[in-house]
Amino acid sequence: MKSRPRLVAVANRLPVHRVGGIYPRWVTSPGGLVTALAPIVRKTGGAWVGWDGSTERKASPFTHDGIAIRPVSITESEVESFYNKFSNQTLWPLYHDAIRTPIFDRKTWRPYVEVNSRFARAAARTAQPGDWVWVHDYHLQLVPAMIRQIRPDVKIGFFLHIPFPPEELFAWLPWRKQILQGLLGADLVGFQTYAAVRNFSRLARDFTTAEGTDTALEYEGRTVAVNAFPISIDFKSFEDVARSRESSEAGALIRQRVGVGRKILLCVDRLDYTKGIDARLQAYELLLNSGRVSVDDAVLVQIAVPSRERVFEYADLRQEIDRMVGRINGDHSVPGRVAVHYFRRNFSREELIAYYRAADIMVVTPLRDGMNLVAKEYIASRVDSTGVLILSEFAGAARELRRAVLVNPRDVEGLAEAMVTAIRTPVKEARHNMNILRMQVRRHDVFEWADQFLRALQD
Ligand code: ADP
Ligand code: F6P
């Protein structure tokens, strides 16, 4: 990585946000993208162009933890049209199997173009000769072609962190051609899985003038490389924290408080309808109702960080989960033995790792997920090589983590069965599987992910 050019990351979110009233300060933000990308940009002494999540006046450029931060402003009305609506009520559901019905509203397209153009201009200003620009995610799919127009001299990579849908869904989008043309402005377009590569290339051939194979498209006199780069985590940093005395003690305290003599099933998610939180609670409730599992045997801990709360589908989900947890606890908890511990807030990385250490079973059951880093974080934190991972077949991570208990997250009875299997897995078998899982994530960490993407960008 040392000889790599300086990287300019361009993502909707900056890796930091402001907290505190009178004396505000910048702190690192949660989320898969930041967790994965910040260490890489820092290593090249690079910059990050993005939004600070507020509509207050634009912050001046500054440096945070070795990264040059270049804030882009988004107005109140653009938060509504660009972020809440076009990004999170049109693209997000469309790209996730239309789990909720995508909304196609002509009024939101223009703001999407405008905000993309603002990001592209900021990136073009920030990039010095010889820098590489790396654009991220579904909010900014027009940016590669827009940067190319202003700065044809810089190399441009694009990586999509979420799934890319098949033609049967993508073709619904009234702006399908423009989105594809925007992405084809990159030198390299990367996805989490090969299925997404196939979907994209097929669509590019069908709806634009692009020709060629799934991994090399000829478009407007250039070759656009397309490939799969499964994202990962900084394995060592999770392992290091998990090995510390503080983490071991914090994990033991959690066990003592909630889990003495009980199996702890842990779930950690953004509060998002793609994560399958409701189906997994139903599965657990089924086990309690049927008497196959009792509150003396097991406890489910759900940690959920609120997300996109001004979007109706998210507010609705929050209420539904509140109701479900209330119902399960009302029906099944006994003094000193709560059936579901529900934390609806952000946890620090250290706190999360303590929970990962305490959990006998990690339940990761998204209905559709680009990758899912939580599954990998759990594995990296299991420094004693115990623990069982239940993982949805529809998370990108399922392609790699074959030693997990793989489940169809929509099959509530199958999911309940998988929980029982996990609870009963003999320690020796769990250890064998966890060792293989740990080897996989250790070898294929976030640095390898970035290295492979950047090597492919160089070619
Ligand atoms: P997504 O990108 O859809 O949010 P991922 O599983 O890939 O899903 O990444 C989620 C990231 O957010 C992980 O790094 C995880 O540790 C973090 N995270 C999830 N829930 C919480 C929480 N309650 N508190 C703090 N961090 C969280
Ligand atoms: O992985 C998808 C993603 O949009 C990431 O880019 C982001 O870190 C995370 O989900 C959180 O979403 P938001 O930026 O909308 O809060």
Coordinates of C-alpha atoms and ligand atoms in Angstrom, one line a residue:
M1 CA 0.0 0.0 0.0
K2 CA 2.9 2.4 0.7
S3 CA 3.6 3.2 -3.0
R4 CA 0.0 3.8 -3.7
P5 CA -1.1 7.2 -4.9
R6 CA -3.1 9.4 -2.6
L7 CA -6.7 8.4 -2.4
V8 CA -9.7 10.8 -2.5
A9 CA -12.7 8.9 -1.1
V10 CA -16.1 10.3 -2.1
A11 CA -19.0 9.0 -0.1
N12 CA -22.4 10.4 1.0
R13 CA -21.2 10.4 4.6
L14 CA -18.0 11.8 6.0
P15 CA -16.3 9.4 8.3
V16 CA -17.1 11.8 11.2
H17 CA -20.0 13.7 12.6
R18 CA -20.5 16.6 15.1
V19 CA -21.6 15.9 18.6
G20 CA -22.2 18.2 21.6
G21 CA -24.0 21.5 21.9
I22 CA -21.9 24.4 23.0
Y23 CA -18.6 22.8 22.5
P24 CA -19.1 20.6 19.4
R25 CA -16.5 18.0 18.5
W26 CA -16.1 15.5 15.6
V27 CA -16.4 11.8 16.3
T28 CA -16.1 8.8 14.1
S29 CA -19.4 7.6 12.6
P30 CA -20.8 4.1 12.8
G31 CA -21.7 2.1 9.7
G32 CA -20.1 -0.5 7.4
L33 CA -18.6 1.9 4.9
V34 CA -16.7 4.1 7.4
T35 CA -15.5 1.1 9.4
A36 CA -14.1 -0.4 6.2
L37 CA -12.7 2.6 4.4
A38 CA -11.3 5.1 6.9
P39 CA -8.1 3.0 7.7
I40 CA -7.3 2.7 4.0
V41 CA -7.6 6.4 3.2
R42 CA -5.6 7.3 6.3
K43 CA -2.8 5.0 5.2
T44 CA -2.4 6.9 1.9
G45 CA -2.6 10.3 3.6
G46 CA -5.7 10.9 1.6
A47 CA -8.9 13.0 1.7
W48 CA -12.6 12.3 2.1
V49 CA -15.3 14.2 0.4
G50 CA -18.7 13.8 2.0
W51 CA -21.7 15.2 3.9
D52 CA -21.5 15.7 7.7
G53 CA -25.2 14.6 8.2
S54 CA -26.4 18.1 9.1
T55 CA -28.0 21.0 7.3
E56 CA -26.2 23.6 9.4
R57 CA -23.8 25.9 7.6
K58 CA -21.1 24.0 5.7
A59 CA -18.1 23.2 7.9
S60 CA -14.6 24.3 6.7
P61 CA -12.1 21.7 5.5
F62 CA -10.1 20.2 8.4
T63 CA -8.0 17.2 9.2
H64 CA -9.4 14.4 11.5
D65 CA -7.3 11.5 12.6
G66 CA -5.0 11.7 9.5
I67 CA -7.7 12.2 6.9
A68 CA -8.3 15.5 5.1
I69 CA -12.0 16.1 5.5
R70 CA -13.7 18.0 2.7
P71 CA -17.4 18.7 3.7
V72 CA -20.1 19.0 1.1
S73 CA -23.3 20.7 2.1
I74 CA -26.8 19.4 1.6
T75 CA -29.8 21.6 2.1
E76 CA -32.9 20.7 4.3
S77 CA -35.0 20.1 1.2
E78 CA -32.3 18.0 -0.5
V79 CA -32.1 15.8 2.7
E80 CA -35.7 15.1 2.0
S81 CA -35.5 14.7 -1.8
F82 CA -32.0 13.3 -2.4
Y83 CA -31.4 11.3 0.8
N84 CA -34.7 10.3 2.3
K85 CA -36.6 9.9 -0.9
F86 CA -34.5 9.1 -4.0
S87 CA -31.7 7.3 -2.1
N88 CA -33.7 5.6 0.6
Q89 CA -37.2 5.2 -0.7
T90 CA -36.3 4.5 -4.4
L91 CA -32.9 3.0 -4.8
W92 CA -32.5 1.3 -1.4
P93 CA -35.6 -0.8 -1.6
L94 CA -35.2 -1.4 -5.3
Y95 CA -31.7 -2.7 -4.8
H96 CA -32.8 -4.9 -1.9
D97 CA -35.3 -7.2 -3.7
A98 CA -38.0 -4.6 -3.4
I99 CA -38.6 -5.7 0.2
R100 CA -40.6 -2.5 0.6
T101 CA -42.2 -1.0 -2.6
P102 CA -39.9 1.5 -4.2
I103 CA -41.3 5.0 -4.8
F104 CA -40.7 6.6 -8.2
D105 CA -41.2 10.3 -7.9
R106 CA -40.1 12.5 -10.8
K107 CA -39.6 15.5 -8.4
T108 CA -36.7 13.7 -6.6
W109 CA -34.6 12.9 -9.7
R110 CA -33.4 16.5 -10.3
P111 CA -32.1 16.9 -6.7
Y112 CA -30.3 13.6 -7.1
V113 CA -28.5 14.9 -10.2
E114 CA -27.8 18.3 -8.5
V115 CA -26.3 16.7 -5.3
N116 CA -24.3 14.3 -7.4
S117 CA -22.9 17.1 -9.4
R118 CA -21.9 19.0 -6.2
F119 CA -20.0 16.0 -5.0
A120 CA -18.3 15.6 -8.4
R121 CA -17.2 19.2 -8.4
A122 CA -15.8 18.9 -4.8
A123 CA -14.0 15.7 -5.7
A124 CA -12.5 17.3 -8.9
R125 CA -11.3 20.3 -6.8
T126 CA -9.8 18.0 -4.1
A127 CA -7.9 15.6 -6.4
Q128 CA -4.3 16.6 -7.1
P129 CA -2.6 15.4 -10.2
G130 CA -1.9 11.7 -9.9
D131 CA -4.5 11.1 -7.1
W132 CA -7.0 8.3 -7.5
V133 CA -10.7 9.1 -6.8
W134 CA -12.7 6.3 -5.3
V135 CA -16.5 6.9 -5.3
H136 CA -18.8 4.9 -3.0
D137 CA -22.3 3.7 -2.9
Y138 CA -25.8 4.1 -4.3
H139 CA -26.2 7.8 -3.4
L140 CA -23.5 8.8 -5.9
Q141 CA -23.9 6.7 -9.0
L142 CA -23.8 9.7 -11.4
V143 CA -20.5 11.0 -9.9
P144 CA -18.0 8.8 -11.9
A145 CA -19.2 10.2 -15.3
M146 CA -19.5 13.7 -13.9
I147 CA -15.9 13.7 -12.5
R148 CA -14.6 12.3 -15.9
Q149 CA -16.1 15.3 -17.6
I150 CA -14.2 17.8 -15.4
R151 CA -11.1 15.8 -14.7
P152 CA -10.4 13.2 -17.5
D153 CA -6.9 12.9 -16.2
V154 CA -7.7 11.2 -12.9
K155 CA -8.3 7.5 -12.4
I156 CA -11.8 6.8 -11.1
G157 CA -13.0 3.8 -9.2
F158 CA -16.6 3.1 -8.0
F159 CA -17.6 0.6 -5.4
L160 CA -21.2 -0.3 -4.6
H161 CA -21.7 -1.4 -1.0
I162 CA -25.2 -2.8 -1.4
P163 CA -26.5 -5.4 -3.9
F164 CA -27.0 -4.6 -7.5
P165 CA -30.4 -5.9 -8.6
P166 CA -31.3 -8.2 -11.6
E167 CA -32.8 -6.7 -14.7
E168 CA -36.3 -7.8 -13.6
L169 CA -36.1 -5.1 -10.8
F170 CA -33.6 -2.6 -12.1
A171 CA -35.7 -2.1 -15.3
W172 CA -38.5 -0.5 -13.2
L173 CA -36.3 2.5 -12.6
P174 CA -37.4 5.4 -14.9
W175 CA -33.8 6.7 -14.8
R176 CA -32.1 3.3 -15.4
K177 CA -30.1 4.5 -18.5
Q178 CA -28.7 7.6 -16.7
I179 CA -27.6 5.6 -13.7
L180 CA -25.8 3.0 -15.8
Q181 CA -24.1 5.8 -17.9
G182 CA -23.1 7.5 -14.6
L183 CA -21.4 4.3 -13.4
L184 CA -19.8 3.6 -16.7
G185 CA -17.8 6.9 -16.2
A186 CA -15.5 4.9 -13.9
D187 CA -12.4 3.0 -14.9
L188 CA -13.4 0.2 -12.6
V189 CA -16.8 -0.6 -11.2
G190 CA -16.7 -3.0 -8.1
F191 CA -19.5 -5.0 -6.5
Q192 CA -19.7 -7.2 -3.4
T193 CA -20.6 -10.4 -5.4
Y194 CA -20.2 -11.8 -8.8
A195 CA -24.0 -12.0 -9.1
A196 CA -24.1 -8.2 -9.0
V197 CA -21.3 -8.0 -11.6
R198 CA -23.4 -10.2 -14.0
N199 CA -26.5 -8.1 -13.3
F200 CA -24.7 -4.8 -14.0
S201 CA -22.9 -5.9 -17.1
R202 CA -26.0 -7.4 -18.6
L203 CA -28.0 -4.2 -17.9
A204 CA -25.2 -2.0 -19.3
R205 CA -25.2 -4.0 -22.6
D206 CA -29.0 -3.9 -22.8
F207 CA -29.6 -0.2 -21.9
T208 CA -26.5 1.6 -23.1
T209 CA -24.0 1.3 -26.0
A210 CA -21.6 -0.8 -23.8
E211 CA -20.4 -4.1 -25.4
G212 CA -18.2 -6.8 -24.1
T213 CA -18.0 -9.4 -21.4
D214 CA -19.2 -9.3 -17.8
T215 CA -15.8 -8.1 -16.5
A216 CA -14.7 -5.9 -19.4
L217 CA -17.1 -3.5 -21.1
E218 CA -16.2 -1.3 -24.1
Y219 CA -17.9 2.0 -23.7
E220 CA -17.3 5.3 -25.5
G221 CA -13.8 4.2 -26.6
R222 CA -12.7 3.1 -23.2
T223 CA -12.6 -0.2 -21.3
V224 CA -14.5 -0.3 -18.1
A225 CA -13.4 -3.1 -15.8
V226 CA -16.1 -4.7 -13.7
N227 CA -15.5 -7.2 -10.9
A228 CA -16.4 -8.5 -7.4
F229 CA -14.5 -7.4 -4.3
P230 CA -16.1 -8.7 -1.2
I231 CA -15.6 -6.1 1.5
S232 CA -14.2 -7.1 4.9
I233 CA -13.1 -5.6 8.3
D234 CA -9.8 -4.8 10.0
F235 CA -9.6 -8.2 11.6
K236 CA -6.6 -7.5 13.7
S237 CA -8.0 -4.4 15.4
F238 CA -11.1 -6.3 16.4
E239 CA -9.0 -9.2 17.6
D240 CA -6.7 -6.9 19.6
V241 CA -9.5 -5.2 21.4
A242 CA -11.2 -8.6 22.1
R243 CA -7.9 -10.0 23.5
S244 CA -7.6 -7.1 26.0
R245 CA -8.2 -7.6 29.7
E246 CA -10.9 -4.9 29.7
S247 CA -12.8 -6.6 26.9
S248 CA -12.6 -10.0 28.6
E249 CA -13.9 -8.5 31.9
A250 CA -16.6 -6.5 30.2
G251 CA -17.7 -9.7 28.3
A252 CA -17.7 -11.7 31.6
L253 CA -19.8 -9.0 33.3
I254 CA -22.4 -9.1 30.5
R255 CA -22.6 -12.9 30.9
Q256 CA -22.9 -12.5 34.6
R257 CA -25.7 -10.0 34.3
V258 CA -27.8 -11.6 31.6
G259 CA -26.5 -15.0 30.8
V260 CA -25.6 -17.1 33.8
G261 CA -26.5 -20.7 32.8
R262 CA -28.2 -19.4 29.6
K263 CA -27.1 -19.3 26.0
I264 CA -26.8 -15.7 24.8
L265 CA -28.1 -15.1 21.2
L266 CA -26.9 -11.8 20.0
C267 CA -28.2 -9.6 17.1
V268 CA -26.5 -6.3 16.1
D269 CA -28.0 -4.3 13.3
R270 CA -29.0 -0.9 12.0
L271 CA -32.7 -0.6 12.5
D272 CA -33.5 -1.4 8.9
Y273 CA -36.2 -3.5 7.3
T274 CA -33.6 -5.3 5.2
K275 CA -32.0 -6.8 8.3
G276 CA -34.9 -9.3 9.0
I277 CA -35.2 -8.3 12.7
D278 CA -38.9 -9.0 12.8
A279 CA -38.6 -12.5 11.3
R280 CA -35.9 -13.4 13.7
L281 CA -37.9 -12.2 16.7
Q282 CA -40.8 -14.3 15.4
A283 CA -38.6 -17.3 15.2
Y284 CA -37.4 -16.8 18.8
E285 CA -41.0 -16.3 20.0
L286 CA -42.0 -19.5 18.2
L287 CA -39.4 -21.4 20.3
L288 CA -40.6 -19.8 23.5
N289 CA -44.3 -20.4 22.7
S290 CA -43.6 -24.0 21.8
G291 CA -41.6 -24.6 25.0
R292 CA -38.6 -25.9 23.0
V293 CA -36.6 -23.2 24.6
S294 CA -37.3 -21.4 27.9
V295 CA -36.0 -18.2 29.4
D296 CA -33.9 -20.4 31.7
D297 CA -32.1 -21.8 28.6
A298 CA -31.5 -18.8 26.5
V299 CA -31.8 -15.0 26.2
L300 CA -31.9 -12.9 23.0
V301 CA -30.0 -9.6 23.0
Q302 CA -30.9 -7.3 20.2
I303 CA -28.7 -4.2 19.7
A304 CA -30.2 -1.9 17.1
V305 CA -29.0 1.5 16.1
P306 CA -31.8 3.8 14.9
S307 CA -31.3 4.7 11.2
R308 CA -33.0 7.0 8.6
E309 CA -35.7 7.8 11.1
R310 CA -37.5 10.4 8.9
V311 CA -38.3 7.8 6.3
F312 CA -41.7 6.3 6.9
E313 CA -40.7 2.6 6.5
Y314 CA -38.0 3.0 9.2
A315 CA -40.3 4.8 11.7
D316 CA -42.9 2.1 11.1
L317 CA -40.3 -0.7 11.6
R318 CA -39.2 0.8 14.8
Q319 CA -42.7 0.8 16.2
E320 CA -43.2 -2.8 15.0
I321 CA -40.0 -4.0 16.8
D322 CA -41.0 -2.1 19.9
R323 CA -44.3 -3.9 19.9
M324 CA -42.8 -7.3 19.3
V325 CA -40.2 -7.0 22.0
G326 CA -43.0 -5.8 24.4
R327 CA -45.2 -8.7 23.5
I328 CA -42.4 -11.4 23.8
N329 CA -41.2 -10.0 27.2
G330 CA -44.8 -9.5 28.4
D331 CA -45.6 -13.2 27.6
H332 CA -42.3 -14.8 28.7
S333 CA -40.1 -12.8 31.0
V334 CA -39.9 -13.8 34.7
P335 CA -38.2 -11.9 37.5
G336 CA -34.4 -11.9 36.8
R337 CA -34.9 -13.6 33.4
V338 CA -35.9 -11.2 30.6
A339 CA -36.6 -13.0 27.4
V340 CA -35.3 -10.2 25.0
H341 CA -32.9 -7.5 26.0
Y342 CA -33.4 -4.7 23.5
F343 CA -31.0 -1.8 23.2
R344 CA -32.0 0.8 20.7
R345 CA -28.9 3.0 20.6
N346 CA -25.4 3.3 19.3
F347 CA -22.7 1.4 21.1
S348 CA -19.0 2.1 21.0
R349 CA -16.8 -0.4 19.3
E350 CA -15.4 -1.6 22.6
E351 CA -18.9 -2.2 24.0
L352 CA -19.9 -4.1 20.9
I353 CA -16.9 -6.3 21.1
A354 CA -17.6 -7.1 24.7
Y355 CA -21.1 -8.3 23.6
Y356 CA -19.5 -10.3 20.7
R357 CA -17.3 -11.9 23.3
A358 CA -20.2 -12.7 25.6
A359 CA -22.5 -14.2 22.9
D360 CA -22.6 -17.9 22.4
I361 CA -24.6 -17.4 19.2
M362 CA -24.6 -14.6 16.7
V363 CA -27.8 -14.3 14.7
V364 CA -27.4 -12.4 11.4
T365 CA -30.4 -12.8 9.2
P366 CA -30.9 -10.0 6.7
L367 CA -33.5 -10.6 3.9
R368 CA -30.9 -9.1 1.6
D369 CA -27.5 -7.5 2.4
G370 CA -24.6 -6.4 0.3
M371 CA -22.1 -8.0 2.6
N372 CA -22.8 -7.7 6.4
L373 CA -19.8 -6.7 8.4
V374 CA -21.4 -7.6 11.8
A375 CA -20.9 -11.3 10.9
K376 CA -17.2 -10.8 10.3
E377 CA -16.8 -8.6 13.4
Y378 CA -18.3 -11.4 15.6
I379 CA -15.8 -13.9 14.1
A380 CA -12.8 -11.6 14.6
S381 CA -13.9 -11.0 18.2
R382 CA -14.1 -14.8 19.1
V383 CA -10.5 -15.0 20.2
D384 CA -11.1 -18.2 22.1
S385 CA -12.5 -19.8 18.8
T386 CA -15.9 -20.7 20.3
G387 CA -19.3 -19.4 19.3
V388 CA -21.7 -20.2 16.5
L389 CA -22.7 -17.9 13.7
I390 CA -26.2 -18.2 12.2
L391 CA -26.1 -16.4 8.8
S392 CA -28.6 -15.5 6.1
E393 CA -28.0 -17.1 2.7
F394 CA -28.9 -13.6 1.3
A395 CA -26.0 -11.7 2.8
G396 CA -23.0 -11.3 0.6
A397 CA -21.0 -12.7 3.5
A398 CA -22.6 -16.1 3.0
R399 CA -20.5 -16.6 -0.2
E400 CA -17.4 -16.8 2.0
L401 CA -18.5 -17.9 5.4
R402 CA -19.5 -21.4 4.6
R403 CA -18.9 -22.7 8.1
A404 CA -21.8 -20.7 9.5
V405 CA -25.2 -22.2 10.0
L406 CA -26.7 -20.9 6.8
V407 CA -30.5 -20.1 6.9
N408 CA -33.3 -18.7 4.7
P409 CA -34.3 -15.7 6.8
R410 CA -37.9 -15.7 5.5
D411 CA -38.4 -19.3 6.7
V412 CA -39.4 -18.5 10.3
E413 CA -39.6 -22.2 11.3
G414 CA -36.3 -23.0 9.6
L415 CA -34.8 -20.1 11.5
A416 CA -36.2 -21.4 14.8
E417 CA -34.7 -24.8 14.0
A418 CA -31.3 -23.2 13.2
M419 CA -31.4 -21.5 16.7
V420 CA -32.0 -24.8 18.3
T421 CA -29.2 -26.4 16.3
A422 CA -26.8 -23.6 17.3
I423 CA -27.8 -23.8 21.0
R424 CA -27.1 -27.6 20.9
T425 CA -23.9 -27.5 18.8
P426 CA -21.2 -29.4 20.7
V427 CA -18.2 -27.2 21.7
K428 CA -15.8 -29.3 19.7
E429 CA -17.8 -28.8 16.5
A430 CA -18.3 -25.1 17.2
R431 CA -14.6 -24.6 17.7
H432 CA -13.7 -26.5 14.5
N433 CA -16.0 -24.3 12.5
M434 CA -15.0 -21.1 14.2
N435 CA -11.3 -21.8 13.5
I436 CA -12.1 -22.1 9.8
L437 CA -14.2 -19.0 9.8
R438 CA -11.5 -17.0 11.6
M439 CA -8.9 -18.1 9.1
Q440 CA -11.1 -17.0 6.3
V441 CA -11.7 -13.5 7.7
R442 CA -8.1 -13.0 8.9
R443 CA -6.8 -13.8 5.4
H444 CA -9.4 -11.7 3.6
D445 CA -9.4 -8.5 5.7
V446 CA -10.3 -5.0 4.6
F447 CA -6.8 -4.2 3.6
E448 CA -6.8 -7.1 1.2
W449 CA -10.1 -5.8 -0.1
A450 CA -8.8 -2.3 -0.8
D451 CA -5.5 -3.7 -2.1
Q452 CA -7.3 -5.9 -4.7
F453 CA -9.6 -3.1 -5.7
L454 CA -6.7 -0.6 -6.1
R455 CA -4.6 -3.2 -8.0
A456 CA -7.5 -3.7 -10.4
L457 CA -7.8 0.1 -10.8
Q458 CA -4.1 0.3 -11.6
D459 CA -4.3 -2.3 -14.5
Ligands
ADP1 P1 -24.8 -1.7 7.1 O1 -23.7 -1.2 6.3 O2 -26.1 -2.0 6.3 O3 -25.1 -0.8 8.3 P2 -23.0 -3.8 8.1 O4 -23.3 -5.0 8.9 O5 -22.2 -4.1 6.9 O6 -24.4 -3.1 7.7 O7 -22.3 -2.7 9.0 C1 -22.8 -2.2 10.2 C2 -21.7 -1.5 11.0 O8 -22.4 -0.7 11.9 C3 -20.9 -2.5 11.7 O9 -19.5 -2.0 11.7 C4 -21.4 -2.5 13.1 O10 -20.5 -2.8 14.1 C5 -22.0 -1.1 13.2 N1 -23.1 -1.1 14.1 C6 -24.3 -1.8 14.0 N2 -25.1 -1.6 15.0 C7 -24.5 -0.8 15.9 C8 -24.8 -0.2 17.1 N3 -26.0 -0.4 17.8 N4 -23.9 0.6 17.7 C9 -22.7 0.8 17.1 N5 -22.4 0.3 15.9 C10 -23.2 -0.5 15.3
F6P2 O1 -24.0 0.0 3.6 C1 -25.0 0.9 3.2 C2 -25.0 2.2 4.0 O2 -25.7 3.2 3.2 C3 -23.6 2.7 4.2 O3 -23.1 3.5 3.1 C4 -23.8 3.5 5.5 O4 -22.6 3.5 6.2 C5 -24.8 2.7 6.2 O5 -25.6 2.1 5.2 C6 -25.7 3.7 7.1 O6 -26.6 4.4 6.3 P1 -26.9 6.0 6.4 O7 -25.7 6.6 5.8 O8 -28.1 6.2 5.6 O9 -27.1 6.3 7.8

